[in-house]
């Protein structure tokens, strides 16, 4: 899956300079899901607060735009190292690729310093409990917004405190808005938000998908955040997730 994603990214061309992306980072415009290379994005934006997509002319606020790069060999080595230290080999291989990548990202982010904290967004509350249990199995202390109101409020009060777990698992369906958590600067979007009532492709509301992801990122990006924010959006190539991300449905 990773090799397929690399090949697709490398073959695509920036609509502004018409040069292939190659291994360079690309900027994704969240309202329309079009991309342009980071150099062209920086020249086009030029310090402005918004810009028009060169493909469809949709107006996009620049702070919503996310730059990403395809995974590297170094990241693959980091994941292999995570396998050795987090879980027994058989258990690690039994996990889906996305969960292995998540564990690697969280472990590496926490290792960057004692002040690092991570938010993990999943879609459903059942997934909150599952991911929380998986983190515990891997020896990563975490809090989860699950259970009754008092349990949820206790987790929120503890997160960010000295000596408390530095990972918080949330549901994008229930907790994407109304909570400011600027004590963290690392955000993992494990699942794309999808319209819960959708039973066929045409029922997926892409405006909602983009809005919920912006809200999730806003939990850590707003004032008084002083540090660069790091966001990982995990998408499995060749699945409905990839179709949602491209806006194909």
XYZ file of C-alpha atoms in Angstrom:
249
model
C 0.000 0.000 0.000
C 2.808 2.417 0.874
C 4.617 1.739 -2.422
C 1.374 2.333 -4.353
C 0.839 5.667 -2.592
C 4.443 6.700 -3.312
C 4.076 5.850 -6.993
C 0.796 7.753 -7.354
C 2.228 10.806 -5.603
C 5.441 10.771 -7.650
C 3.550 10.487 -10.941
C 1.201 13.416 -10.259
C 1.982 16.920 -11.472
C 1.532 20.253 -9.732
C -1.242 22.156 -11.620
C 0.708 25.429 -11.309
C 4.278 24.585 -12.390
C 3.358 21.296 -14.164
C 6.319 19.576 -12.528
C 5.957 16.122 -10.938
C 5.774 16.139 -7.179
C 8.372 13.392 -6.891
C 9.434 13.080 -3.253
C 8.654 16.749 -2.523
C 6.002 17.807 -0.083
C 2.591 18.799 -1.437
C 0.013 21.198 -0.028
C -3.527 19.845 0.216
C -6.454 22.285 -0.059
C -8.987 20.746 2.357
C -12.157 22.276 0.888
C -11.682 20.717 -2.559
C -8.909 18.118 -1.970
C -6.753 19.469 -4.815
C -2.970 19.604 -4.377
C -0.096 21.794 -5.455
C 3.596 21.551 -4.690
C 4.762 23.319 -1.556
C 6.946 25.787 -3.475
C 4.035 26.921 -5.641
C 1.791 27.091 -2.596
C 4.247 29.352 -0.787
C 4.556 31.619 -3.838
C 0.795 31.679 -4.423
C -0.097 32.355 -0.802
C 2.737 34.891 -0.275
C 1.645 35.652 3.266
C -2.038 36.073 2.355
C -4.754 34.797 4.658
C -6.573 33.017 1.807
C -6.085 31.921 -1.783
C -8.089 30.494 -4.669
C -7.514 26.918 -5.746
C -5.832 27.003 -9.196
C -7.969 24.043 -10.279
C -11.507 24.933 -9.202
C -11.171 28.505 -7.853
C -12.584 27.630 -4.443
C -11.520 30.177 -1.816
C -9.415 28.498 0.895
C -8.093 29.990 4.128
C -4.338 29.381 4.241
C -4.290 28.201 7.851
C -6.503 25.271 6.820
C -3.976 24.056 4.233
C -1.778 21.123 5.225
C 1.572 20.210 3.644
C 2.525 16.532 3.601
C 5.256 14.308 2.236
C 5.194 10.631 1.256
C 6.709 8.264 3.796
C 10.459 7.735 3.526
C 12.812 4.817 4.060
C 13.780 6.413 7.378
C 10.159 6.256 8.516
C 10.053 2.588 7.530
C 13.128 1.969 9.677
C 11.478 3.814 12.567
C 8.428 1.569 12.269
C 10.648 -1.513 12.336
C 12.283 -0.204 15.501
C 8.845 0.376 17.020
C 7.981 -3.252 16.266
C 10.953 -4.413 18.298
C 10.204 -2.321 21.357
C 6.408 -2.024 21.590
C 4.839 -5.448 21.046
C 5.855 -9.081 20.496
C 6.604 -9.732 16.822
C 3.613 -12.029 16.266
C 1.198 -9.547 17.806
C 2.708 -6.652 15.823
C 2.351 -8.497 12.501
C -1.274 -9.345 13.322
C -2.187 -5.656 13.590
C -3.480 -3.701 10.573
C -0.851 -1.490 8.929
C -2.590 1.686 10.060
C -2.491 0.704 13.733
C 1.184 -0.221 13.490
C 1.908 3.170 11.949
C -0.100 4.905 14.667
C 1.838 3.187 17.441
C 5.121 4.121 15.766
C 4.082 7.782 15.386
C 2.887 8.092 18.978
C 5.981 6.415 20.395
C 8.331 8.634 18.370
C 6.411 11.814 19.193
C 6.531 11.115 22.930
C 10.246 10.349 22.689
C 10.889 13.883 21.359
C 10.533 15.354 24.840
C 8.736 15.184 28.158
C 6.517 18.100 27.129
C 5.184 16.312 24.031
C 1.549 15.217 24.060
C -0.534 13.499 21.390
C -4.216 13.562 20.432
C -5.603 10.583 18.496
C -8.919 11.076 16.695
C -11.000 8.046 15.699
C -14.573 8.158 14.450
C -16.706 6.056 16.775
C -16.719 5.724 20.563
C -16.143 1.970 20.279
C -12.897 2.749 18.476
C -11.867 5.064 21.318
C -11.994 2.163 23.741
C -10.214 -0.202 21.330
C -7.336 2.191 20.607
C -7.028 3.006 24.306
C -6.662 -0.691 25.099
C -4.141 -1.178 22.266
C -1.984 1.681 23.562
C -2.037 0.124 27.024
C -0.989 -3.218 25.526
C 1.965 -1.455 23.867
C 2.990 0.107 27.172
C 1.863 3.639 26.226
C -0.105 5.334 28.997
C -3.157 7.115 27.602
C -6.431 8.737 28.575
C -9.676 8.274 26.649
C -12.841 10.336 26.336
C -15.198 7.419 26.830
C -17.685 6.436 29.477
C -20.009 8.636 31.500
C -19.703 12.408 31.887
C -17.723 12.300 35.117
C -15.173 9.897 33.609
C -14.814 12.078 30.533
C -14.385 15.269 32.562
C -11.800 13.571 34.767
C -9.763 12.560 31.694
C -9.892 16.127 30.358
C -8.822 17.558 33.708
C -5.883 15.150 33.950
C -4.591 15.556 30.400
C -1.731 18.011 30.360
C -1.002 17.670 34.058
C 2.405 16.762 35.430
C 2.883 13.006 35.743
C -0.324 12.225 33.823
C -0.577 10.194 30.576
C 0.498 12.238 27.567
C -1.847 10.678 25.006
C -5.579 11.381 24.672
C -7.937 9.363 22.450
C -11.049 11.135 21.175
C -13.934 10.560 18.773
C -14.250 12.958 15.828
C -17.991 12.301 15.868
C -18.374 13.437 19.486
C -15.334 15.508 20.486
C -14.101 17.341 17.368
C -15.404 20.722 18.545
C -15.726 22.632 21.797
C -12.498 21.377 23.429
C -9.235 23.320 23.370
C -6.163 21.207 24.068
C -3.196 23.401 23.190
C -1.023 21.587 25.719
C -0.587 19.072 22.860
C 0.939 19.806 19.451
C 0.783 16.328 17.900
C -2.418 15.113 16.251
C -3.140 11.746 14.634
C -6.274 11.428 12.463
C -6.750 7.681 12.458
C -10.053 7.618 10.568
C -11.615 10.001 8.054
C -14.885 11.481 9.217
C -17.795 10.061 7.221
C -21.433 11.068 7.363
C -22.861 8.562 9.913
C -26.214 8.294 8.123
C -24.697 7.730 4.659
C -25.739 4.414 3.116
C -24.613 5.178 -0.456
C -21.741 7.255 -1.913
C -23.854 10.253 -2.933
C -24.955 10.719 0.685
C -21.421 11.534 1.855
C -21.224 15.252 2.680
C -17.707 16.420 1.852
C -18.257 19.788 3.441
C -18.861 17.991 6.747
C -15.780 15.809 6.241
C -13.529 18.841 5.730
C -15.208 20.792 8.541
C -14.747 18.036 11.107
C -11.071 17.621 10.228
C -10.531 21.379 10.542
C -12.253 21.303 13.924
C -10.068 18.415 15.072
C -6.884 20.237 14.047
C -8.228 23.369 15.700
C -8.115 21.611 19.089
C -4.325 22.114 19.107
C -3.666 24.992 16.675
C -5.550 27.833 18.309
C -4.235 30.466 20.689
C -2.282 30.176 22.975
C -0.419 27.478 21.003
C 3.190 28.672 20.587
C 4.851 25.660 18.924
C 4.613 24.164 15.417
C 1.746 21.682 15.219
C 2.342 18.242 13.692
C -0.582 16.412 12.062
C -0.607 12.856 10.721
C -3.598 11.765 8.645
C -3.495 8.004 8.103
C -5.150 6.722 4.922
C -5.045 3.162 3.586
C -4.310 3.107 -0.157
C -6.814 1.349 -2.373
C -9.684 1.621 0.123
C -12.814 3.741 0.571
C -10.690 5.971 2.818
C -8.536 6.952 -0.141
C -11.645 7.594 -2.227
C -13.033 9.861 0.490
C -9.746 11.722 0.730
C -9.706 12.425 -2.979
C -13.326 13.444 -3.087
C -14.132 10.735 -5.640
C -17.543 9.926 -4.201
